[in-house]
Coordinates of C-alpha atoms in Angstrom, one line a residue:
X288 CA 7.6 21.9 -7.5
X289 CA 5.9 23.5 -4.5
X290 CA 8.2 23.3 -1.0
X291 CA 6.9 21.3 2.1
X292 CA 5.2 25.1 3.1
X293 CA 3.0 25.4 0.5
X294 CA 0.9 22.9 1.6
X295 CA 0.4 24.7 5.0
X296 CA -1.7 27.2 6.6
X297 CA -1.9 28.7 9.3
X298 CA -5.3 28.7 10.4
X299 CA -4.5 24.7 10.5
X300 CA -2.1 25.7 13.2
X301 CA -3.5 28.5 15.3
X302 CA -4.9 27.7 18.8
X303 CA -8.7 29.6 19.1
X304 CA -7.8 30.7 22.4
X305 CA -4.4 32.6 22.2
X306 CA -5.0 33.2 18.1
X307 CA -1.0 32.1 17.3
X308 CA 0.7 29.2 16.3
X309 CA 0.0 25.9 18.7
X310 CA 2.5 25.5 21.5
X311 CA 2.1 21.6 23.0
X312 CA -1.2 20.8 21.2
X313 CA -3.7 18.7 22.9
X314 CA -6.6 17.2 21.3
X315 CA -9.9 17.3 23.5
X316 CA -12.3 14.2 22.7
X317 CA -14.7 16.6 20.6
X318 CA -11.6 16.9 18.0
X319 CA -10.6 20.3 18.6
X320 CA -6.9 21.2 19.6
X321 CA -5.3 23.4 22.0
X322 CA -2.5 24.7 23.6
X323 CA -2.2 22.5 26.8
X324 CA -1.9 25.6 28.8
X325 CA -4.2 27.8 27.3
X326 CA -6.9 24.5 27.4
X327 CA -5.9 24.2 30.8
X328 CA -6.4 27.9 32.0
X329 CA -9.6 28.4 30.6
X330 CA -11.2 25.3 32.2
X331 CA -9.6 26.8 35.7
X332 CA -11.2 29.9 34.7
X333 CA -14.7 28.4 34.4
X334 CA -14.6 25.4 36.7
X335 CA -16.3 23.5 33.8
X336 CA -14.9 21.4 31.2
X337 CA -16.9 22.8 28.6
X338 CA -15.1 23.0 24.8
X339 CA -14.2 26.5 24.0
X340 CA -15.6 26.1 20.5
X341 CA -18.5 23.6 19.6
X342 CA -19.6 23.8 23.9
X343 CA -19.9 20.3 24.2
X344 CA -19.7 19.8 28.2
X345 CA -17.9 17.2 30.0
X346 CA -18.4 15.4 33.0
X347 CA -15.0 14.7 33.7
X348 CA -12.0 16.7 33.1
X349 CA -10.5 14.8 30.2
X350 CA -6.6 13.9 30.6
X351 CA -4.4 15.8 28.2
X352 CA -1.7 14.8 26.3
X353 CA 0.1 16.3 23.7
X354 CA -0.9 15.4 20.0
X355 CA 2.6 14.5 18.3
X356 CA 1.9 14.8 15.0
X357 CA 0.1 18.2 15.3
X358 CA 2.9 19.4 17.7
X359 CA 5.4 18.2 14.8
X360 CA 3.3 19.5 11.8
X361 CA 3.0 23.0 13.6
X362 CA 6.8 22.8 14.9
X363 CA 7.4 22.6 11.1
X364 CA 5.1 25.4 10.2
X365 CA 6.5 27.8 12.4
X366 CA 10.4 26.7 10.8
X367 CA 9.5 27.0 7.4
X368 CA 7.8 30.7 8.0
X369 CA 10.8 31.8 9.5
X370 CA 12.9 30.5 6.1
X371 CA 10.5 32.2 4.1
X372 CA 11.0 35.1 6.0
X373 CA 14.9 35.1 5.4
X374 CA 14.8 34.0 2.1
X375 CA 12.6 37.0 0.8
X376 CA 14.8 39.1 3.0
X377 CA 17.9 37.9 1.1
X378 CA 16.1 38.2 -2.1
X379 CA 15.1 42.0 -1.3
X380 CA 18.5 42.4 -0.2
X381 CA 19.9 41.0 -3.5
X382 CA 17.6 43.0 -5.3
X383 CA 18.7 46.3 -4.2
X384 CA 23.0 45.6 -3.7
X385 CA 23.1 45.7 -7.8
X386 CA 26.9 45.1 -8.7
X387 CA 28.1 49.0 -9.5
X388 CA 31.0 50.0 -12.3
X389 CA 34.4 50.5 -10.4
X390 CA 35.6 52.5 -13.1
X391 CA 32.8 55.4 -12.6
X392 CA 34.5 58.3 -10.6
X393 CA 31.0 59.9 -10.1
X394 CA 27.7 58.7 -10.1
X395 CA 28.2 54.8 -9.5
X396 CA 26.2 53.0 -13.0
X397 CA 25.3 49.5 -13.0
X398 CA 27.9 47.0 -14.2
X399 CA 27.1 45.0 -17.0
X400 CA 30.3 42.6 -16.9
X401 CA 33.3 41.6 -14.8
X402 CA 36.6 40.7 -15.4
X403 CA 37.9 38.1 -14.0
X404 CA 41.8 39.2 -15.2
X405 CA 41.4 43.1 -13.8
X406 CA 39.0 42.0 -10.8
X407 CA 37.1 45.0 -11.7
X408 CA 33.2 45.2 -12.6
X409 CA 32.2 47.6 -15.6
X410 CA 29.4 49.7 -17.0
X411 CA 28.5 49.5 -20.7
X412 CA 30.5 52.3 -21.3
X413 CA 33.6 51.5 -19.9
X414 CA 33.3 47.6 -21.1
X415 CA 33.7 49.5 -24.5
X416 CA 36.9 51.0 -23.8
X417 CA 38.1 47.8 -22.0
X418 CA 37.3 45.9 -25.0
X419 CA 39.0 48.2 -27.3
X420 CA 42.8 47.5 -25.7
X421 CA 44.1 44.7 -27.7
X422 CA 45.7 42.8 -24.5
X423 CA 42.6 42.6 -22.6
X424 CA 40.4 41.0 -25.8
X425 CA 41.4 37.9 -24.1
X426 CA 40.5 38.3 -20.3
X427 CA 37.3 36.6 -19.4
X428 CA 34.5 38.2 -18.6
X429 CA 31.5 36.9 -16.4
X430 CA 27.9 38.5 -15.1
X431 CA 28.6 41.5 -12.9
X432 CA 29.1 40.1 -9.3
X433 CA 30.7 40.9 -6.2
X434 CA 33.7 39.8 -3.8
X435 CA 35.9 38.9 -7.4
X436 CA 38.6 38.3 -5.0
X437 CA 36.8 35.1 -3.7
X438 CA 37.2 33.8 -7.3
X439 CA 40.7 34.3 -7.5
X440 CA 43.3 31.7 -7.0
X441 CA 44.9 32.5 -3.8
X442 CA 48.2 30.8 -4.6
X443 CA 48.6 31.6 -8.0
X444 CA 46.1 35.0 -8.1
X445 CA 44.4 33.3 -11.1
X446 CA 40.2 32.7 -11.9
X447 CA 38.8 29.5 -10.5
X448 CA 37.7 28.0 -13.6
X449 CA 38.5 24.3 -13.2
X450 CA 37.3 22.0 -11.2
X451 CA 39.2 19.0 -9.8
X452 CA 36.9 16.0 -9.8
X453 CA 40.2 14.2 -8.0
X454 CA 39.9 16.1 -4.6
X455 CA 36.6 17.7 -5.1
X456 CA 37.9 21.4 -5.1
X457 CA 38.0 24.7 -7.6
X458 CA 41.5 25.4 -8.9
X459 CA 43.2 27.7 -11.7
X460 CA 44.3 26.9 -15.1
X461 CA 48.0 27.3 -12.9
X462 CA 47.0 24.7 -10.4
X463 CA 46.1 22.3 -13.2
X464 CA 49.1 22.3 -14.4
X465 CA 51.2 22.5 -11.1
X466 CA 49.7 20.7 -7.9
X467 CA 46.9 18.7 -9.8
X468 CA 48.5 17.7 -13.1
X469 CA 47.9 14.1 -12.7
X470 CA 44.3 14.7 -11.7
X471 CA 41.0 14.4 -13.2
X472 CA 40.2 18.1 -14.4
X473 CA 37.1 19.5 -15.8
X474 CA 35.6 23.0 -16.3
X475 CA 33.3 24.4 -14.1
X476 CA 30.5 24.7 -16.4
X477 CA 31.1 20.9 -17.2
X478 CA 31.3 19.7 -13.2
X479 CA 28.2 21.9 -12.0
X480 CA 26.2 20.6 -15.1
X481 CA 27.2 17.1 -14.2
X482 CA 26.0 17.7 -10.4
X483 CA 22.4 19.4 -11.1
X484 CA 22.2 16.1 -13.6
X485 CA 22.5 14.0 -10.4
X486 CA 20.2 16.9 -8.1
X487 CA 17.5 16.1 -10.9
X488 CA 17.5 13.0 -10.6
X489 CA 17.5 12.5 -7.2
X490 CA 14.7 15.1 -6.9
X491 CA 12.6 12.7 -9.2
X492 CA 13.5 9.7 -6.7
X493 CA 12.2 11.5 -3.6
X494 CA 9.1 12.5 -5.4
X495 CA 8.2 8.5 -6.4
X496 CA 9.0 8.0 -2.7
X497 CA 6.8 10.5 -1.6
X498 CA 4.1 9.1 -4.4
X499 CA 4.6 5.7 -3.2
X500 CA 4.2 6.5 0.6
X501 CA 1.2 8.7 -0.2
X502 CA 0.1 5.8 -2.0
X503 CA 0.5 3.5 0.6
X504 CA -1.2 5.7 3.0
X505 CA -4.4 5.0 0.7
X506 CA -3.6 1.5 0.4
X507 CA -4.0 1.2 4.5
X508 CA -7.0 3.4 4.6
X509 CA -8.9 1.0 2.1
X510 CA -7.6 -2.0 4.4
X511 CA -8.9 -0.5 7.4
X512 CA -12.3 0.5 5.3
X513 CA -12.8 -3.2 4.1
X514 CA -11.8 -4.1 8.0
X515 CA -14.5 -2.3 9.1
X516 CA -17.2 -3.7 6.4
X517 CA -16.0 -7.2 6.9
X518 CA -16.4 -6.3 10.9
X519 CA -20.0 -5.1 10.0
X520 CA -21.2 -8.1 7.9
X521 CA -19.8 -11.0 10.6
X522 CA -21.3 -8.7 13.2
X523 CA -25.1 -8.7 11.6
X524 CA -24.1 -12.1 11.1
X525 CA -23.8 -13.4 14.8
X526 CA -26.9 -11.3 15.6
X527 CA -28.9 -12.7 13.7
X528 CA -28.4 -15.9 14.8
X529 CA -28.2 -14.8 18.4
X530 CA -31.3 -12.8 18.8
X531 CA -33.2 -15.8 18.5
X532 CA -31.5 -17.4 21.5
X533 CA -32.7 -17.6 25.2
X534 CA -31.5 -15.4 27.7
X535 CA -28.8 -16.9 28.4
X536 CA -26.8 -16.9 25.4
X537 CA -26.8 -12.6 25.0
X538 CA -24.3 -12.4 27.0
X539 CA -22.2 -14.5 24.6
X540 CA -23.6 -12.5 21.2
X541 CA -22.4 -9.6 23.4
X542 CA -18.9 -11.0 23.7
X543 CA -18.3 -11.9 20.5
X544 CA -19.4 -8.5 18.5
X545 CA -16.9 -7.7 21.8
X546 CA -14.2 -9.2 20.3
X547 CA -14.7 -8.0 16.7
X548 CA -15.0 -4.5 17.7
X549 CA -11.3 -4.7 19.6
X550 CA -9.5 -6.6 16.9
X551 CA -11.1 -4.5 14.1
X552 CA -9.7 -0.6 17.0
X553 CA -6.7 -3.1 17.2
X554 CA -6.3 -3.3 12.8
X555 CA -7.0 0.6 13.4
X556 CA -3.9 1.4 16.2
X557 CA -1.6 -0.9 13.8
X558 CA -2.8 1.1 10.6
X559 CA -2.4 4.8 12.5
X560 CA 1.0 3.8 13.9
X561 CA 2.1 2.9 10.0
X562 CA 0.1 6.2 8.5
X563 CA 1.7 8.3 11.3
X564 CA 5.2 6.8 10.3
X565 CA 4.8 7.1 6.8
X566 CA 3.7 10.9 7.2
X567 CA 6.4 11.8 8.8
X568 CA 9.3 10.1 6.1
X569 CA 6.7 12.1 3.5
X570 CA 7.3 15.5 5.9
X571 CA 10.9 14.7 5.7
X572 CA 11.4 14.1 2.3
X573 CA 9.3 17.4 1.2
X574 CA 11.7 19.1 3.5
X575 CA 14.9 17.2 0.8
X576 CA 12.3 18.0 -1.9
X577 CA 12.4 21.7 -1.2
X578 CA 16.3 22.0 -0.3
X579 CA 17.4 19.9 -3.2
X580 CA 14.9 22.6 -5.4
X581 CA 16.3 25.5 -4.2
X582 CA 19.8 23.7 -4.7
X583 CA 19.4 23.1 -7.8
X584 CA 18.6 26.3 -9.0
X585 CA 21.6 28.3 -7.8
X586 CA 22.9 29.3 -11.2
X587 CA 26.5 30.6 -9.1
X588 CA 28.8 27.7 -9.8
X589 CA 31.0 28.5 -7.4
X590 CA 29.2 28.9 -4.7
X591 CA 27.2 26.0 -5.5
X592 CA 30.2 23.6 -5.8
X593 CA 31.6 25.0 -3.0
X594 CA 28.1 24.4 -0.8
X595 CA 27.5 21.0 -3.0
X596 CA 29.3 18.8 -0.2
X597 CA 27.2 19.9 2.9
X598 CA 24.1 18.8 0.8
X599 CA 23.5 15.3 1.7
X600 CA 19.5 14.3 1.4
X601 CA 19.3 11.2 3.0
X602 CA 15.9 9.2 1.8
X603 CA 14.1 6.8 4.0
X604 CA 15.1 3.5 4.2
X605 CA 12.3 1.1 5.5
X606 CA 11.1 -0.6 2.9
X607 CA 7.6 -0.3 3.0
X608 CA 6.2 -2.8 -0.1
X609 CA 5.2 -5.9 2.2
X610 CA 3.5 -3.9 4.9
X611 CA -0.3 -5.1 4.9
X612 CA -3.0 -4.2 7.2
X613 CA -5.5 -6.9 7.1
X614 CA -7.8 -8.6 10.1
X615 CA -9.8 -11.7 9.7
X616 CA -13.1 -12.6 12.4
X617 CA -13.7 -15.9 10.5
X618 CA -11.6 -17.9 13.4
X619 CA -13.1 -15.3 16.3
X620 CA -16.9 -16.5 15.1
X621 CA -16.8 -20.0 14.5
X622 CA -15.3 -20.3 18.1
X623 CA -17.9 -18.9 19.2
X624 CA -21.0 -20.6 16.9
X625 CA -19.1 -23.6 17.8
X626 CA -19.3 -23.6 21.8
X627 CA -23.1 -22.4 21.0
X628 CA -23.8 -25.7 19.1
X629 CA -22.6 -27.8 21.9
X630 CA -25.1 -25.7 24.3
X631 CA -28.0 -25.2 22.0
X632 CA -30.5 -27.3 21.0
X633 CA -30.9 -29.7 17.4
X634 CA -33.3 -26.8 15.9
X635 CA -30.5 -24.3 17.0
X636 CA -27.8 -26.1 15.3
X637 CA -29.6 -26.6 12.1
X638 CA -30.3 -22.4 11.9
X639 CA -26.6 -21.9 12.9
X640 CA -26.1 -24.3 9.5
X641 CA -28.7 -22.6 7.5
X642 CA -27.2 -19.3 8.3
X643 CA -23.5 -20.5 6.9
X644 CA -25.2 -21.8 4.0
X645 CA -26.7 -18.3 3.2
X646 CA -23.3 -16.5 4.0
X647 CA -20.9 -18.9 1.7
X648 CA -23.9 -18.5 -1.2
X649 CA -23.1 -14.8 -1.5
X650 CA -19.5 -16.2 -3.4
X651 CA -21.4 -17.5 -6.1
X652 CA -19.7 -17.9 -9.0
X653 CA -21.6 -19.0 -12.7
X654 CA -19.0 -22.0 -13.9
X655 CA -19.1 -24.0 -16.9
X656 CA -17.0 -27.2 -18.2
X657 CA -14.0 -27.6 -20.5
X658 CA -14.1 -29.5 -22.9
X659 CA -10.4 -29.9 -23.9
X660 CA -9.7 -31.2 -20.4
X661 CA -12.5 -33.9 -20.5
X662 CA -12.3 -37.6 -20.6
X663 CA -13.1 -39.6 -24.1
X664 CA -15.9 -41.4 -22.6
X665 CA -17.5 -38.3 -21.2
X666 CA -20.6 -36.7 -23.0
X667 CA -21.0 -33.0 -22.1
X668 CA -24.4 -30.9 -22.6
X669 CA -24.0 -28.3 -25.2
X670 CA -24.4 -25.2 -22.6
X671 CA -21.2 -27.3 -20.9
X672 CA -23.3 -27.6 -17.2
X673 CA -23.9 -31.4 -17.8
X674 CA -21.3 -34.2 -17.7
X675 CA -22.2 -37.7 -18.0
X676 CA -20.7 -41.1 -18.9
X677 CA -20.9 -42.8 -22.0
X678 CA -19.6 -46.2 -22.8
X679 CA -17.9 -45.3 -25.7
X680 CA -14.8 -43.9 -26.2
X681 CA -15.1 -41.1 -28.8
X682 CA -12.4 -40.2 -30.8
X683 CA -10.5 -37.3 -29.7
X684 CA -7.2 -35.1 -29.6
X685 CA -5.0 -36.7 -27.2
X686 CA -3.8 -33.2 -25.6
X687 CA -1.9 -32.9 -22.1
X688 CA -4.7 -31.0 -20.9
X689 CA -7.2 -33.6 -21.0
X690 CA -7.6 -35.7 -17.7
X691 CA -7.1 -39.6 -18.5
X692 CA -7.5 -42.6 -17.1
X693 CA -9.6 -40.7 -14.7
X694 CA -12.9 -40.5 -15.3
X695 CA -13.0 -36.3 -15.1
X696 CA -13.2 -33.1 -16.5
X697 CA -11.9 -30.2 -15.5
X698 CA -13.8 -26.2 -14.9
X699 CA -13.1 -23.9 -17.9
X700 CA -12.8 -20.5 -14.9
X701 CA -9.9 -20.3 -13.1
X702 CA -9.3 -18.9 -9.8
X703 CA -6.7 -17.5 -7.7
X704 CA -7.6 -15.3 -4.8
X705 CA -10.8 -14.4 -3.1
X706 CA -13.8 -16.7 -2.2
X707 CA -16.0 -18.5 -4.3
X708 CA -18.9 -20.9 -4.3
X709 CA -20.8 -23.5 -6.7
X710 CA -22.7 -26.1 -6.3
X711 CA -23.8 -29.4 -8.6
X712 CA -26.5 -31.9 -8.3
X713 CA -25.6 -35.2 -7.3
X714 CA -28.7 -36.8 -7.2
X715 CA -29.4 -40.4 -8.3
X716 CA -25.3 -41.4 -8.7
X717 CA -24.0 -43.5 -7.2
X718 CA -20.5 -43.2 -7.5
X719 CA -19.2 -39.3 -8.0
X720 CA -16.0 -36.8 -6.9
X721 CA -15.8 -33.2 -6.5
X722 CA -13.9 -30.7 -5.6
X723 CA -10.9 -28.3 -6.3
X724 CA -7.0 -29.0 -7.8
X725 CA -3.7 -27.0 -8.8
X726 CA -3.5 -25.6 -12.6
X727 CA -0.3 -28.0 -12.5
X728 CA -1.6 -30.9 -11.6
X729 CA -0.9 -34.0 -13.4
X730 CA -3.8 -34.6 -15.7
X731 CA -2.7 -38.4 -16.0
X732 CA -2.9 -39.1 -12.4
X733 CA -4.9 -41.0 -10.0
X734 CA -4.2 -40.3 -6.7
X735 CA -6.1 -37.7 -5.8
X736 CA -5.0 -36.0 -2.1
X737 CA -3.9 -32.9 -0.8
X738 CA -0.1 -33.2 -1.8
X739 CA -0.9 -34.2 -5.0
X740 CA -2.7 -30.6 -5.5
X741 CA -5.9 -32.1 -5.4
X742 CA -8.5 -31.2 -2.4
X743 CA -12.1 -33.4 -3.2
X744 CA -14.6 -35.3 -1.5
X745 CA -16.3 -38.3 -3.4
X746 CA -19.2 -41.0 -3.1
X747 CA -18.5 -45.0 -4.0
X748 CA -20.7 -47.6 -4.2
X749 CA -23.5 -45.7 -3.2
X750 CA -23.1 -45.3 0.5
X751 CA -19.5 -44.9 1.0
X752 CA -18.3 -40.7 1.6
X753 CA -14.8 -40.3 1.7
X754 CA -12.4 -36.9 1.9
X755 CA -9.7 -37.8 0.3
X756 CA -7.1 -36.5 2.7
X757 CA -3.4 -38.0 2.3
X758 CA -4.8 -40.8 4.9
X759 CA -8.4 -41.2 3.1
X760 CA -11.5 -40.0 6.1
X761 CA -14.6 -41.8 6.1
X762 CA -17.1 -39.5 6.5
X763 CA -20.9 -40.2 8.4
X764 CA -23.7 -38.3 7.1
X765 CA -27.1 -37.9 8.4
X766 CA -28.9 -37.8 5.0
X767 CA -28.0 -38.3 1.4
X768 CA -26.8 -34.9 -0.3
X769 CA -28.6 -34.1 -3.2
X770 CA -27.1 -31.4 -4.5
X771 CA -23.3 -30.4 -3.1
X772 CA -22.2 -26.9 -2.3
X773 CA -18.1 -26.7 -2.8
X774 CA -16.9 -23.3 -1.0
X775 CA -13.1 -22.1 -1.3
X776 CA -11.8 -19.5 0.7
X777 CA -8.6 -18.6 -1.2
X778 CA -6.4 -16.9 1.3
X779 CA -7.9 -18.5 4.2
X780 CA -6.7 -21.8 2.4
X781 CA -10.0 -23.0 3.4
X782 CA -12.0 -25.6 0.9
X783 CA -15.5 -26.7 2.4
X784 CA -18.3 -29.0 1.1
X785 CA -21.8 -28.5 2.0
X786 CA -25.3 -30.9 2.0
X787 CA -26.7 -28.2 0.6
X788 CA -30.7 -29.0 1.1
X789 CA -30.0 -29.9 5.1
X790 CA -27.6 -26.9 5.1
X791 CA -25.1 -28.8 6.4
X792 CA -21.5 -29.1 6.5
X793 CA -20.0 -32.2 4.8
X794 CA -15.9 -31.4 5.2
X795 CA -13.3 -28.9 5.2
X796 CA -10.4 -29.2 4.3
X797 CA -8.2 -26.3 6.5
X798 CA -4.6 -24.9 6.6
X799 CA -4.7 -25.9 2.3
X800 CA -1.2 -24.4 0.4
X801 CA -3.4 -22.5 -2.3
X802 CA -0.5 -21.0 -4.1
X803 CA -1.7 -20.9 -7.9
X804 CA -4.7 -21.3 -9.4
X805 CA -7.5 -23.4 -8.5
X806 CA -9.8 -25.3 -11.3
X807 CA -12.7 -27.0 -10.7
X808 CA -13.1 -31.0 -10.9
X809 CA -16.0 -32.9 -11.8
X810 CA -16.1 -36.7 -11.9
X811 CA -18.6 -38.7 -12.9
X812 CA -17.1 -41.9 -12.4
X813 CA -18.0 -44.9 -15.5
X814 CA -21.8 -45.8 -16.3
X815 CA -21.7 -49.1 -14.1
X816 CA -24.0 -50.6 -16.3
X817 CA -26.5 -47.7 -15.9
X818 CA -26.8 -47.5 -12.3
X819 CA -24.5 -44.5 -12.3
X820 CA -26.0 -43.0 -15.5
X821 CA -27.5 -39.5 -14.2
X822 CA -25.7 -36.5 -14.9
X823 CA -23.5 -34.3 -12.5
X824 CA -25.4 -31.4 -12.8
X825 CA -23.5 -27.4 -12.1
X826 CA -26.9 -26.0 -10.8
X827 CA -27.6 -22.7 -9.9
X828 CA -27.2 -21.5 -6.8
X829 CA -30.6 -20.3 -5.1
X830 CA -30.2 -17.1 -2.6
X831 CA -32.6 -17.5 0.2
X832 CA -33.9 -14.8 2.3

C-alpha cells in the first residue's frame, strides 16, 4: 500500500520564483501559484502585473489570497519529506548497529541469538557451547537484539513473555502467577497476532473510505457536468425563443441566461466546498493509511504492544451517502416565458408553445399495451398500439392485474425516474381518458384522482374536458385535440398533457408524489352505440425541426 507521499511530487509544490517548496500559495487568475511574497516582490520589482510564467498582463493588480488547499497539500509535502528523511536515517542506522556476541573477548562477531535467561547475545560459535550445558537447554532464545534488560521483568528479573489482556500490560510467567493470577493471560505471540488482526482490518476500512470518498468526488463532478449541460440546453432554449423578440424583451433573454449562469457558479461553490471537504478526510485518512502500515509491520512485539495504545486512527465521521449536488432551471425559465406571454403578442405565445412542444418530444419513449391488464370488452391491435371497444365481453382469465369495471388497459413499460413522453390519437371519440397511475393501484377501482394514484385528463360526451384532480377541473380549450401528448417529469413530480397539433398545453398536474413506478392508462370508454367506436391510437411521435 503506497503512503500518502507517494502520491506527491515536488515539482507540484515548488514556487517558479524562489525554486522551493510553496510558503502561503496564492493563485493568480491565469492558474499559476505562488508564494504571496515572492508574487508580490516581483510585481514591485517590475511595476507591472505581468505572470512570471505564461506573461499574461493585467490591468489591475489582482488581490491575493492564500490557496488553502495548496497551502495544506504543500504543508503536508514538506512533513512527510522530513519523515522519510528520518525513517531512512533510522533504517541506515539500524543497518549498521548489528547486535555483536558479548561472549567474544576480541574481535566482536555478529550474534546470531539471545537469551533471554543469561541476558547475553551470542555468535554461532558460542550458541554451540551454550547449547551444549544441560541447564541452559531450557532458556529461551530469541533473534539477536539489544537493551535485553528492557525485556526483563523488573520485579521479578524474569522475560516479558505474557501479556495481560486484563490491564493491557507485558508481565512474566512470575507475575502471572502472583499479581495477575485472576486475569486474563495470553502469550505475546498470541496478543500481537490478535492486534495486527484488528490493524488489518481496520486498514481495509480506511481504504473503502478512501474508495468511497474518491468515489464521491466523481459522483459530484458528473453532477456538476450534467449541471452544466442541462444549463446549456435551457440556455439555447430561451434564445431561441428570444432572438425573435423586439428590442425590448433582450434585456429580459439577458436576465434569464443571467440567472442560469449564477445558480449553475452557485451548484459549482456547493460542489467545491464538498470536493474540498472530502479531499481533505481522504488526506487524512492516507495519513492513518500510512501509520497503521508502518504499524503493522513492526515484527518487535514488545515494542509494538508497548507503542499499540498511542495508536488511535480516528476515521471520519460525516456520513456522506445522501449528499447530492443537483440544480434545476425548469422553475427559473418558465417564470420567465410566463411574464413574456402576458407581454407578447398571440403569434409569440403560440412559438413560446411550439417551442415546449419540441423540447418535451426529445423524452420520447416507443410504448406498447398489455394485454393481461386489459378490459374483457376491449379489442387490441396485434402490434398492441390500438385499443378499441367491442360490445362483447370475450372470455378471459380473471387476473388481479386486469383493470375491471373500468373501461381500460394498462402500458406494458414501466417507469420510475427520468422524463418521458408519448402521445395517442384521439381523434373522432367522443368519450376517452389518459394519463399516468401507481404500479399499486387498485385495478378494480373507479375513482380515478391524484390520491388514488391516478393523475389523468379525460373527454365525455364529446365536449366536456375534465382533469380529474381530487375536486374534478373543468378545463376550456380553444380547439379540439386531435392527437394528445402526455409528458412526466419524474423527479420534478410534474405530469403534463399537451394539444399536440396547436402545440399547446392542456393541464399539469404539479407537486405529484411519484414514489414508485408509473404505468400508462388508456381508456377508451364503451362503443356508445358506435359513436365512440374509433380507436385510441399510441402514435409516433414526429420530431420537428
Amino acid at each position: 500500500m503506497s503512503s500518502a507521499s507517494s502520491l506527491l511530487s515536488e515539482d507540484q509544490f515548488m514556487c517558479s520564483i524562489c525554486l522551493d517548496v510553496f510558503t502561503h500559495p496564492v493563485t493568480i487568475p491565469c492558474g499559476h501559484n505562488f508564494c504571496k511574497n515572492c508574487i508580490t516582490e516581483h510585481w514591485n520589482i517590475n511595476s507591472q502585473s505581468q505572470c512570471p510564467m505564461c506573461k499574461e498582463l493585467f490591468e489591475r493588480r489582482p488581490e491575493l489570497r492564500v490557496n488553502t488547499i495548496i497551502s495544506e497539500m504543500a504543508a503536508q509535502f514538506r512533513q512527510s519529506t522530513v519523515m522519510n528523511s528520518s525513517n531512512c536515517s533510522e533504517q541506515q542506522q539500524a543497518k549498521t548497529e548489528e547486535v555483536l556476541c558479548d561472549v567474544c573477548t576480541e574481535t566482536k562477531l555478529k550474534a546470531v541469538k539471545s537469551c533471554l535467561v543469561c541476558l547475553t547475545s551470542y555468535c554461532e560459535t558460542h550458541l554451540e557451547l551454550h547449547q551444549k550445558i544441560t541447564v541452559m537447554t531450557r532458556h529461551k532464545l530469541i533473534d539477536p537484539v539489544k537493551n535485553l534488560k528492557d525485556r526483563m521483568c523488573k520485579k521479578h528479573d524474569r522475560p516479558l513473555e505474557l501479556f495481560c489482556r486484563t490491564d493491557q500490560m507485558c508481565v512474566c510467567l512470575s507475575c502471572a502467577e502472583t499479581d495477575h493470577k485472576l486475569h486474563h493471560i495470553v502469550t505475546l505471540i498470541e496478543e500481537c497476532e490478535g492486534k495486527k488482526s484488528k490493524l488489518i482490518k481496520k486498514e481495509a476500512e480506511v481504504q473503502q473510505m478512501i474508495q468511497e470518498r474518491q468515489l464521491k468526488i466523481q459522483q459530484i463532478k458528473q453532477s456538476v457536468k450534467l449541471s452544466k449541460e442541462d444549463a446549456d440546453r435551457e440556455t439555447a432554449a430561451s434564445v431561441q425563443v428570444f432572438n425573435d423578440l423586439i428590442k425590448s424583451v433582450e434585456r429580459s433573454l439577458a436576465e434569464l441566461i443571467e440567472m442560469i449562469e449564477e445558480k449553475h457558479k452557485t451548484t459549482e461553490t456547493q460542489a467545491e466546498g464538498f470536493i474540498k471537504e472530502l479531499e481533505e478526510e481522504i488526506s487524512e485518512l492516507m495519513k492513518t493509511s500510512a501509520e497503521v502500515e508502518q504499524f503493522s509491520h513492526n515484527e518487535d512485539h514488545l515494542q509494538f504492544l508497548q507503542s499499540f495504545p498511542s495508536l488511535n486512527p480516528t476515521p471520519p465521521t460525516k456520513y456522506w451517502t445522501k449528499v447530492r449536488v443537483h440544480s434545476s432551471f425548469k422553475e427559473t425559465v418558465r417564470r420567465a416565458v410566463n411574464q413574456l406571454e402576458k407581454t407578447l403578442s398571440i403569434r409569440m405565445k403560440n412559438m413560446c408553445a411550439a417551442v415546449k412542444m419540441k423540447k418535451v418530444q426529445q423524452y420520447a419513449v416507443d410504448v406498447t399495451l398489455d394485454p393481461d391488464t386489459a378490459h374483457p370488452n376491449l379489442i387490441l391491435s396485434d402490434d398492441r398500439k390500438q385499443v378499441s371497444h367491442g360490445d362483447v365481453k370475450q372470455n378471459l382469465p380473471d387476473n388481479p392485474e386486469r383493470c375491471f369495471p373500468g373501461v381500460a388497459v394498462l402500458g406494458k413499460q414501466s417507469f420510475s425516474s427520468g422524463r418521458f413522453y408519448y402521445e395517442v390519437q384521439v381523434k373522432d371519440k367522443t368519450h376517452w381518458t389518459l394519463g399516468v397511475v401507481r404500479g399499486s393501484i387498485n385495478r378494480r377501482m373507479t375513482d380515478l384522482c391524484p390520491a388514488n394514484g391516478y393523475w389523468t385528463i379525460c373527454l365525455r360526451n364529446g365536449c366536456d374536458y375534465k382533469a380529474l384532480e381530487d375536486n374534478q377541473v373543468l378545463l376550456s380549450l380553444k380547439s379540439k385535440p386531435q392527437k394528445v401528448g402526455v409528458f412526466v417529469d419524474y423527479e420534478e413530480g410534474l405530469v403534463s398533457f399537451y394539444n399536440v397539433d396547436a402545440a399547446a398545453l392542456i393541464y399539469s398536474f404539479t407537486g405529484c408524489k411519484l414514489v414508485e413506478e408509473l404505468f400508462l392508462l388508456f381508456g377508451p370508454r364503451t362503443n356508445d352505440g358506435g359513436k365512440n367506436s374509433a380507436p385510441l391510437i399510441i402514435s409516433p411521435v414526429n420530431h420537428t425541426d
